[in-house]
Amino acid sequence: MTEMIAGVQIPDSAMAKDATALLRDVATQLVYDHSRRVFLFASLRGQRDGLEYDPELLYIGTMFHDLGLTERYRRTDQRFEIDAADEARRFLGSYGIDGEAADRVWNAIALHTTPEIPLHMAPEVALVTRGVELDVLGMGYDTITDEQRAAVVAAHPRTGFKKQIIASFAEGLKDRPHTTFGNVKADVLAHTQPGFERMNFVEIIQNSAWPE
């Protein structure tokens, strides 16, 4: 039976169901509920803005976007967004989806913490960011109705979300602090890890091997 939340149909293809099962298997309830809310908020924003997008690609992008925070998929040598984007590309490839379509999902995930740039890209890329910004930062809070917001949160509660998502970010980043250089996740480590020192762009320029 088709699942509807806040007027949004949850994709129910075999690929979408497998994506849901994968996330259920490796992620916490917090990350699962967050990812589903991101899909719903992204879809509602897409409807509001009259965007044409592929719901299944959007679903994979939103469900996988924090996969790099999970114990199974996180690495220590690159940004967590890239961990997730790479796994999404592999997953899509197993269903015969590659090329430009897979690129859209990879970009949507890899850029979801990079302000502004995704909003000028393909709808799926922009909407993953819109959904994340709404759920995590409250940006665009009033672009959907109170009724829509209530329906989404009723299906996927936000109990203790603000505190817990910061802790989840910190856990997924603590072993690779260097990957936060130049991105918003440096703020997480500065808030949660005593002694964390940000890499400084100006100091890197000044201390490089170039004599002048």
PDB file of C-alpha atoms in Angstrom:
ATOM      1  CA  MET A   1       0.000   0.000   0.000  1.00  0.00           C
ATOM      2  CA  THR A   2       1.309   3.453  -0.949  1.00  0.00           C
ATOM      3  CA  GLU A   3       2.521   5.483   2.025  1.00  0.00           C
ATOM      4  CA  MET A   4       1.530   9.152   2.086  1.00  0.00           C
ATOM      5  CA  ILE A   5       2.800  11.707   4.600  1.00  0.00           C
ATOM      6  CA  ALA A   6       1.764  15.364   4.438  1.00  0.00           C
ATOM      7  CA  GLY A   7       0.464  14.728   0.933  1.00  0.00           C
ATOM      8  CA  VAL A   8       3.825  13.368  -0.235  1.00  0.00           C
ATOM      9  CA  GLN A   9       4.022   9.861  -1.644  1.00  0.00           C
ATOM     10  CA  ILE A  10       6.945   7.818  -0.364  1.00  0.00           C
ATOM     11  CA  PRO A  11       8.597   6.002  -3.309  1.00  0.00           C
ATOM     12  CA  ASP A  12       7.821   2.295  -3.091  1.00  0.00           C
ATOM     13  CA  SER A  13       9.906   0.761  -5.862  1.00  0.00           C
ATOM     14  CA  ALA A  14      12.237  -2.115  -5.047  1.00  0.00           C
ATOM     15  CA  MET A  15      15.170   0.312  -5.141  1.00  0.00           C
ATOM     16  CA  ALA A  16      13.503   2.737  -2.727  1.00  0.00           C
ATOM     17  CA  LYS A  17      12.536  -0.085  -0.373  1.00  0.00           C
ATOM     18  CA  ASP A  18      16.088  -1.413  -0.427  1.00  0.00           C
ATOM     19  CA  ALA A  19      17.430   2.066   0.327  1.00  0.00           C
ATOM     20  CA  THR A  20      15.091   2.298   3.300  1.00  0.00           C
ATOM     21  CA  ALA A  21      16.135  -1.130   4.530  1.00  0.00           C
ATOM     22  CA  LEU A  22      19.823  -0.261   4.157  1.00  0.00           C
ATOM     23  CA  LEU A  23      19.485   2.888   6.214  1.00  0.00           C
ATOM     24  CA  ARG A  24      17.373   1.097   8.805  1.00  0.00           C
ATOM     25  CA  ASP A  25      20.127  -1.502   9.113  1.00  0.00           C
ATOM     26  CA  VAL A  26      23.097   0.826   9.614  1.00  0.00           C
ATOM     27  CA  ALA A  27      21.779   4.116  11.037  1.00  0.00           C
ATOM     28  CA  THR A  28      20.344   5.211  14.343  1.00  0.00           C
ATOM     29  CA  GLN A  29      16.661   6.012  14.679  1.00  0.00           C
ATOM     30  CA  LEU A  30      17.696   9.668  14.867  1.00  0.00           C
ATOM     31  CA  VAL A  31      19.405   9.592  11.463  1.00  0.00           C
ATOM     32  CA  TYR A  32      16.598   7.549   9.921  1.00  0.00           C
ATOM     33  CA  ASP A  33      13.863   9.933  11.069  1.00  0.00           C
ATOM     34  CA  HIS A  34      15.969  12.934  10.053  1.00  0.00           C
ATOM     35  CA  SER A  35      16.572  11.497   6.575  1.00  0.00           C
ATOM     36  CA  ARG A  36      12.889  10.804   6.024  1.00  0.00           C
ATOM     37  CA  ARG A  37      11.962  14.307   7.179  1.00  0.00           C
ATOM     38  CA  VAL A  38      14.530  15.725   4.772  1.00  0.00           C
ATOM     39  CA  PHE A  39      12.850  13.858   1.913  1.00  0.00           C
ATOM     40  CA  LEU A  40       9.409  15.075   2.933  1.00  0.00           C
ATOM     41  CA  PHE A  41      10.476  18.678   3.442  1.00  0.00           C
ATOM     42  CA  ALA A  42      12.432  18.613   0.183  1.00  0.00           C
ATOM     43  CA  SER A  43       9.416  17.247  -1.677  1.00  0.00           C
ATOM     44  CA  LEU A  44       7.089  19.837  -0.187  1.00  0.00           C
ATOM     45  CA  ARG A  45       9.515  22.586  -1.129  1.00  0.00           C
ATOM     46  CA  GLY A  46       9.776  21.202  -4.650  1.00  0.00           C
ATOM     47  CA  GLN A  47       5.995  21.174  -4.980  1.00  0.00           C
ATOM     48  CA  ARG A  48       5.767  24.706  -3.635  1.00  0.00           C
ATOM     49  CA  ASP A  49       8.388  25.989  -6.065  1.00  0.00           C
ATOM     50  CA  GLY A  50       6.975  24.097  -9.052  1.00  0.00           C
ATOM     51  CA  LEU A  51      10.170  22.126  -9.657  1.00  0.00           C
ATOM     52  CA  GLU A  52      10.326  19.050 -11.850  1.00  0.00           C
ATOM     53  CA  TYR A  53      12.384  16.392 -10.132  1.00  0.00           C
ATOM     54  CA  ASP A  54      12.740  12.628  -9.953  1.00  0.00           C
ATOM     55  CA  PRO A  55      11.199  11.496  -6.625  1.00  0.00           C
ATOM     56  CA  GLU A  56      13.238   8.292  -6.540  1.00  0.00           C
ATOM     57  CA  LEU A  57      16.548  10.066  -7.080  1.00  0.00           C
ATOM     58  CA  LEU A  58      15.557  12.606  -4.453  1.00  0.00           C
ATOM     59  CA  TYR A  59      14.677   9.772  -2.083  1.00  0.00           C
ATOM     60  CA  ILE A  60      18.077   8.114  -2.530  1.00  0.00           C
ATOM     61  CA  GLY A  61      19.807  11.455  -2.068  1.00  0.00           C
ATOM     62  CA  THR A  62      17.981  12.238   1.146  1.00  0.00           C
ATOM     63  CA  MET A  63      18.086   8.733   2.619  1.00  0.00           C
ATOM     64  CA  PHE A  64      21.827   8.383   1.955  1.00  0.00           C
ATOM     65  CA  HIS A  65      22.959  11.933   2.723  1.00  0.00           C
ATOM     66  CA  ASP A  66      24.208  11.151   6.259  1.00  0.00           C
ATOM     67  CA  LEU A  67      25.346   7.599   5.580  1.00  0.00           C
ATOM     68  CA  GLY A  68      28.933   8.761   6.079  1.00  0.00           C
ATOM     69  CA  LEU A  69      28.163   9.297   9.758  1.00  0.00           C
ATOM     70  CA  THR A  70      27.352   5.625  10.300  1.00  0.00           C
ATOM     71  CA  GLU A  71      29.917   3.209  11.682  1.00  0.00           C
ATOM     72  CA  ARG A  72      29.717   0.944   8.643  1.00  0.00           C
ATOM     73  CA  TYR A  73      30.286   3.576   5.970  1.00  0.00           C
ATOM     74  CA  ARG A  74      32.395   6.276   7.558  1.00  0.00           C
ATOM     75  CA  ARG A  75      36.050   6.597   6.650  1.00  0.00           C
ATOM     76  CA  THR A  76      38.730   8.844   8.113  1.00  0.00           C
ATOM     77  CA  ASP A  77      40.436  10.123   4.962  1.00  0.00           C
ATOM     78  CA  GLN A  78      37.672  12.213   3.385  1.00  0.00           C
ATOM     79  CA  ARG A  79      34.575  14.252   4.179  1.00  0.00           C
ATOM     80  CA  PHE A  80      31.582  12.311   5.461  1.00  0.00           C
ATOM     81  CA  GLU A  81      29.490  13.750   2.636  1.00  0.00           C
ATOM     82  CA  ILE A  82      31.764  12.028   0.109  1.00  0.00           C
ATOM     83  CA  ASP A  83      31.529   8.728   1.985  1.00  0.00           C
ATOM     84  CA  ALA A  84      27.763   8.904   1.541  1.00  0.00           C
ATOM     85  CA  ALA A  85      27.863  10.167  -2.038  1.00  0.00           C
ATOM     86  CA  ASP A  86      30.215   7.376  -3.114  1.00  0.00           C
ATOM     87  CA  GLU A  87      28.010   4.718  -1.535  1.00  0.00           C
ATOM     88  CA  ALA A  88      24.915   6.200  -3.184  1.00  0.00           C
ATOM     89  CA  ARG A  89      26.620   5.981  -6.571  1.00  0.00           C
ATOM     90  CA  ARG A  90      27.493   2.331  -5.953  1.00  0.00           C
ATOM     91  CA  PHE A  91      23.955   1.603  -4.819  1.00  0.00           C
ATOM     92  CA  LEU A  92      22.407   3.268  -7.868  1.00  0.00           C
ATOM     93  CA  GLY A  93      24.822   1.404 -10.133  1.00  0.00           C
ATOM     94  CA  SER A  94      23.533  -1.901  -8.782  1.00  0.00           C
ATOM     95  CA  TYR A  95      20.153  -0.888 -10.240  1.00  0.00           C
ATOM     96  CA  GLY A  96      21.616   0.143 -13.577  1.00  0.00           C
ATOM     97  CA  ILE A  97      21.474   3.864 -12.839  1.00  0.00           C
ATOM     98  CA  ASP A  98      24.659   5.690 -13.798  1.00  0.00           C
ATOM     99  CA  GLY A  99      25.815   8.688 -15.800  1.00  0.00           C
ATOM    100  CA  GLU A 100      24.062  12.016 -15.338  1.00  0.00           C
ATOM    101  CA  ALA A 101      21.344  10.633 -13.061  1.00  0.00           C
ATOM    102  CA  ALA A 102      23.890   9.153 -10.663  1.00  0.00           C
ATOM    103  CA  ASP A 103      25.887  12.387 -10.847  1.00  0.00           C
ATOM    104  CA  ARG A 104      22.851  14.323  -9.679  1.00  0.00           C
ATOM    105  CA  VAL A 105      22.549  12.169  -6.579  1.00  0.00           C
ATOM    106  CA  TRP A 106      26.308  12.271  -5.918  1.00  0.00           C
ATOM    107  CA  ASN A 107      26.320  16.066  -6.158  1.00  0.00           C
ATOM    108  CA  ALA A 108      23.199  16.367  -4.015  1.00  0.00           C
ATOM    109  CA  ILE A 109      24.842  14.447  -1.185  1.00  0.00           C
ATOM    110  CA  ALA A 110      28.402  15.742  -1.536  1.00  0.00           C
ATOM    111  CA  LEU A 111      27.265  19.384  -1.555  1.00  0.00           C
ATOM    112  CA  HIS A 112      24.471  19.307   1.011  1.00  0.00           C
ATOM    113  CA  THR A 113      26.554  21.142   3.612  1.00  0.00           C
ATOM    114  CA  THR A 114      27.936  23.681   1.136  1.00  0.00           C
ATOM    115  CA  PRO A 115      25.806  26.833   1.311  1.00  0.00           C
ATOM    116  CA  GLU A 116      24.252  28.396  -1.801  1.00  0.00           C
ATOM    117  CA  ILE A 117      25.994  26.446  -4.585  1.00  0.00           C
ATOM    118  CA  PRO A 118      23.536  23.484  -4.644  1.00  0.00           C
ATOM    119  CA  LEU A 119      20.610  25.878  -5.000  1.00  0.00           C
ATOM    120  CA  HIS A 120      21.855  26.765  -8.492  1.00  0.00           C
ATOM    121  CA  MET A 121      22.108  23.162  -9.651  1.00  0.00           C
ATOM    122  CA  ALA A 122      19.670  20.427 -10.718  1.00  0.00           C
ATOM    123  CA  PRO A 123      16.406  20.268  -8.750  1.00  0.00           C
ATOM    124  CA  GLU A 124      17.379  17.082  -6.901  1.00  0.00           C
ATOM    125  CA  VAL A 125      20.638  18.713  -5.806  1.00  0.00           C
ATOM    126  CA  ALA A 126      18.915  21.892  -4.672  1.00  0.00           C
ATOM    127  CA  LEU A 127      16.121  20.060  -2.881  1.00  0.00           C
ATOM    128  CA  VAL A 128      18.358  17.817  -0.785  1.00  0.00           C
ATOM    129  CA  THR A 129      19.997  20.976   0.517  1.00  0.00           C
ATOM    130  CA  ARG A 130      16.601  22.674   1.027  1.00  0.00           C
ATOM    131  CA  GLY A 131      15.399  19.702   3.050  1.00  0.00           C
ATOM    132  CA  VAL A 132      18.537  19.533   5.178  1.00  0.00           C
ATOM    133  CA  GLU A 133      18.529  23.277   5.800  1.00  0.00           C
ATOM    134  CA  LEU A 134      14.901  23.186   6.919  1.00  0.00           C
ATOM    135  CA  ASP A 135      15.262  20.208   9.246  1.00  0.00           C
ATOM    136  CA  VAL A 136      18.641  21.033  10.788  1.00  0.00           C
ATOM    137  CA  LEU A 137      18.824  24.822  10.649  1.00  0.00           C
ATOM    138  CA  GLY A 138      15.176  25.849  10.392  1.00  0.00           C
ATOM    139  CA  MET A 139      15.895  27.711   7.157  1.00  0.00           C
ATOM    140  CA  GLY A 140      12.712  27.983   5.100  1.00  0.00           C
ATOM    141  CA  TYR A 141      10.605  27.011   8.118  1.00  0.00           C
ATOM    142  CA  ASP A 142       7.672  29.078   6.895  1.00  0.00           C
ATOM    143  CA  THR A 143       7.832  27.869   3.293  1.00  0.00           C
ATOM    144  CA  ILE A 144       5.591  24.955   4.251  1.00  0.00           C
ATOM    145  CA  THR A 145       2.365  25.135   6.227  1.00  0.00           C
ATOM    146  CA  ASP A 146       1.923  24.421   9.925  1.00  0.00           C
ATOM    147  CA  GLU A 147      -0.251  21.448   8.979  1.00  0.00           C
ATOM    148  CA  GLN A 148       2.384  19.986   6.657  1.00  0.00           C
ATOM    149  CA  ARG A 149       5.106  20.452   9.246  1.00  0.00           C
ATOM    150  CA  ALA A 150       2.990  18.828  11.939  1.00  0.00           C
ATOM    151  CA  ALA A 151       2.212  15.825   9.730  1.00  0.00           C
ATOM    152  CA  VAL A 152       5.892  15.259   8.941  1.00  0.00           C
ATOM    153  CA  VAL A 153       6.946  15.505  12.593  1.00  0.00           C
ATOM    154  CA  ALA A 154       4.097  13.242  13.690  1.00  0.00           C
ATOM    155  CA  ALA A 155       5.395  10.550  11.339  1.00  0.00           C
ATOM    156  CA  HIS A 156       9.058  11.142  12.181  1.00  0.00           C
ATOM    157  CA  PRO A 157       9.437  12.861  15.573  1.00  0.00           C
ATOM    158  CA  ARG A 158      12.116  15.412  16.431  1.00  0.00           C
ATOM    159  CA  THR A 159      12.319  14.592  20.154  1.00  0.00           C
ATOM    160  CA  GLY A 160      15.666  15.928  21.416  1.00  0.00           C
ATOM    161  CA  PHE A 161      16.810  16.362  17.823  1.00  0.00           C
ATOM    162  CA  LYS A 162      18.897  19.533  18.124  1.00  0.00           C
ATOM    163  CA  LYS A 163      21.143  18.155  20.850  1.00  0.00           C
ATOM    164  CA  GLN A 164      21.346  14.665  19.413  1.00  0.00           C
ATOM    165  CA  ILE A 165      22.158  15.654  15.823  1.00  0.00           C
ATOM    166  CA  ILE A 166      25.090  17.760  17.020  1.00  0.00           C
ATOM    167  CA  ALA A 167      26.336  14.752  18.990  1.00  0.00           C
ATOM    168  CA  SER A 168      25.879  12.524  15.936  1.00  0.00           C
ATOM    169  CA  PHE A 169      27.881  14.924  13.772  1.00  0.00           C
ATOM    170  CA  ALA A 170      30.637  15.064  16.397  1.00  0.00           C
ATOM    171  CA  GLU A 171      30.850  11.265  16.642  1.00  0.00           C
ATOM    172  CA  GLY A 172      31.122  10.927  12.869  1.00  0.00           C
ATOM    173  CA  LEU A 173      33.818  13.601  12.576  1.00  0.00           C
ATOM    174  CA  LYS A 174      36.014  13.141  15.635  1.00  0.00           C
ATOM    175  CA  ASP A 175      38.448  10.820  13.847  1.00  0.00           C
ATOM    176  CA  ARG A 176      38.870  13.088  10.809  1.00  0.00           C
ATOM    177  CA  PRO A 177      38.938  16.689  12.028  1.00  0.00           C
ATOM    178  CA  HIS A 178      41.084  17.744   9.058  1.00  0.00           C
ATOM    179  CA  THR A 179      38.149  17.063   6.723  1.00  0.00           C
ATOM    180  CA  THR A 180      36.200  19.938   8.254  1.00  0.00           C
ATOM    181  CA  PHE A 181      38.590  22.537   6.824  1.00  0.00           C
ATOM    182  CA  GLY A 182      36.593  25.156   4.952  1.00  0.00           C
ATOM    183  CA  ASN A 183      33.159  23.731   5.761  1.00  0.00           C
ATOM    184  CA  VAL A 184      30.449  24.178   8.364  1.00  0.00           C
ATOM    185  CA  LYS A 185      31.267  21.005  10.271  1.00  0.00           C
ATOM    186  CA  ALA A 186      34.292  22.724  11.816  1.00  0.00           C
ATOM    187  CA  ASP A 187      31.713  24.507  13.981  1.00  0.00           C
ATOM    188  CA  VAL A 188      30.591  21.139  15.362  1.00  0.00           C
ATOM    189  CA  LEU A 189      34.084  20.143  16.482  1.00  0.00           C
ATOM    190  CA  ALA A 190      34.765  23.604  17.897  1.00  0.00           C
ATOM    191  CA  HIS A 191      31.606  23.179  19.991  1.00  0.00           C
ATOM    192  CA  THR A 192      32.108  19.572  21.089  1.00  0.00           C
ATOM    193  CA  GLN A 193      35.834  18.752  21.084  1.00  0.00           C
ATOM    194  CA  PRO A 194      38.040  20.506  23.665  1.00  0.00           C
ATOM    195  CA  GLY A 195      41.313  21.614  22.144  1.00  0.00           C
ATOM    196  CA  PHE A 196      40.108  21.464  18.537  1.00  0.00           C
ATOM    197  CA  GLU A 197      41.885  24.071  16.420  1.00  0.00           C
ATOM    198  CA  ARG A 198      40.517  25.082  13.050  1.00  0.00           C
ATOM    199  CA  MET A 199      42.846  25.077  10.087  1.00  0.00           C
ATOM    200  CA  ASN A 200      43.246  28.682   9.027  1.00  0.00           C
ATOM    201  CA  PHE A 201      43.138  29.506   5.310  1.00  0.00           C
ATOM    202  CA  VAL A 202      45.272  32.626   5.656  1.00  0.00           C
ATOM    203  CA  GLU A 203      47.894  30.818   7.726  1.00  0.00           C
ATOM    204  CA  ILE A 204      48.074  28.029   5.154  1.00  0.00           C
ATOM    205  CA  ILE A 205      48.806  30.627   2.463  1.00  0.00           C
ATOM    206  CA  GLN A 206      51.426  32.362   4.608  1.00  0.00           C
ATOM    207  CA  ASN A 207      53.155  29.134   5.663  1.00  0.00           C
ATOM    208  CA  SER A 208      53.177  27.391   2.309  1.00  0.00           C
ATOM    209  CA  ALA A 209      56.402  26.362   0.555  1.00  0.00           C
ATOM    210  CA  TRP A 210      56.191  29.378  -1.787  1.00  0.00           C
ATOM    211  CA  PRO A 211      58.806  31.998  -0.897  1.00  0.00           C
ATOM    212  CA  GLU A 212      56.421  34.845  -1.729  1.00  0.00           C
TER     213      GLU A 212
END
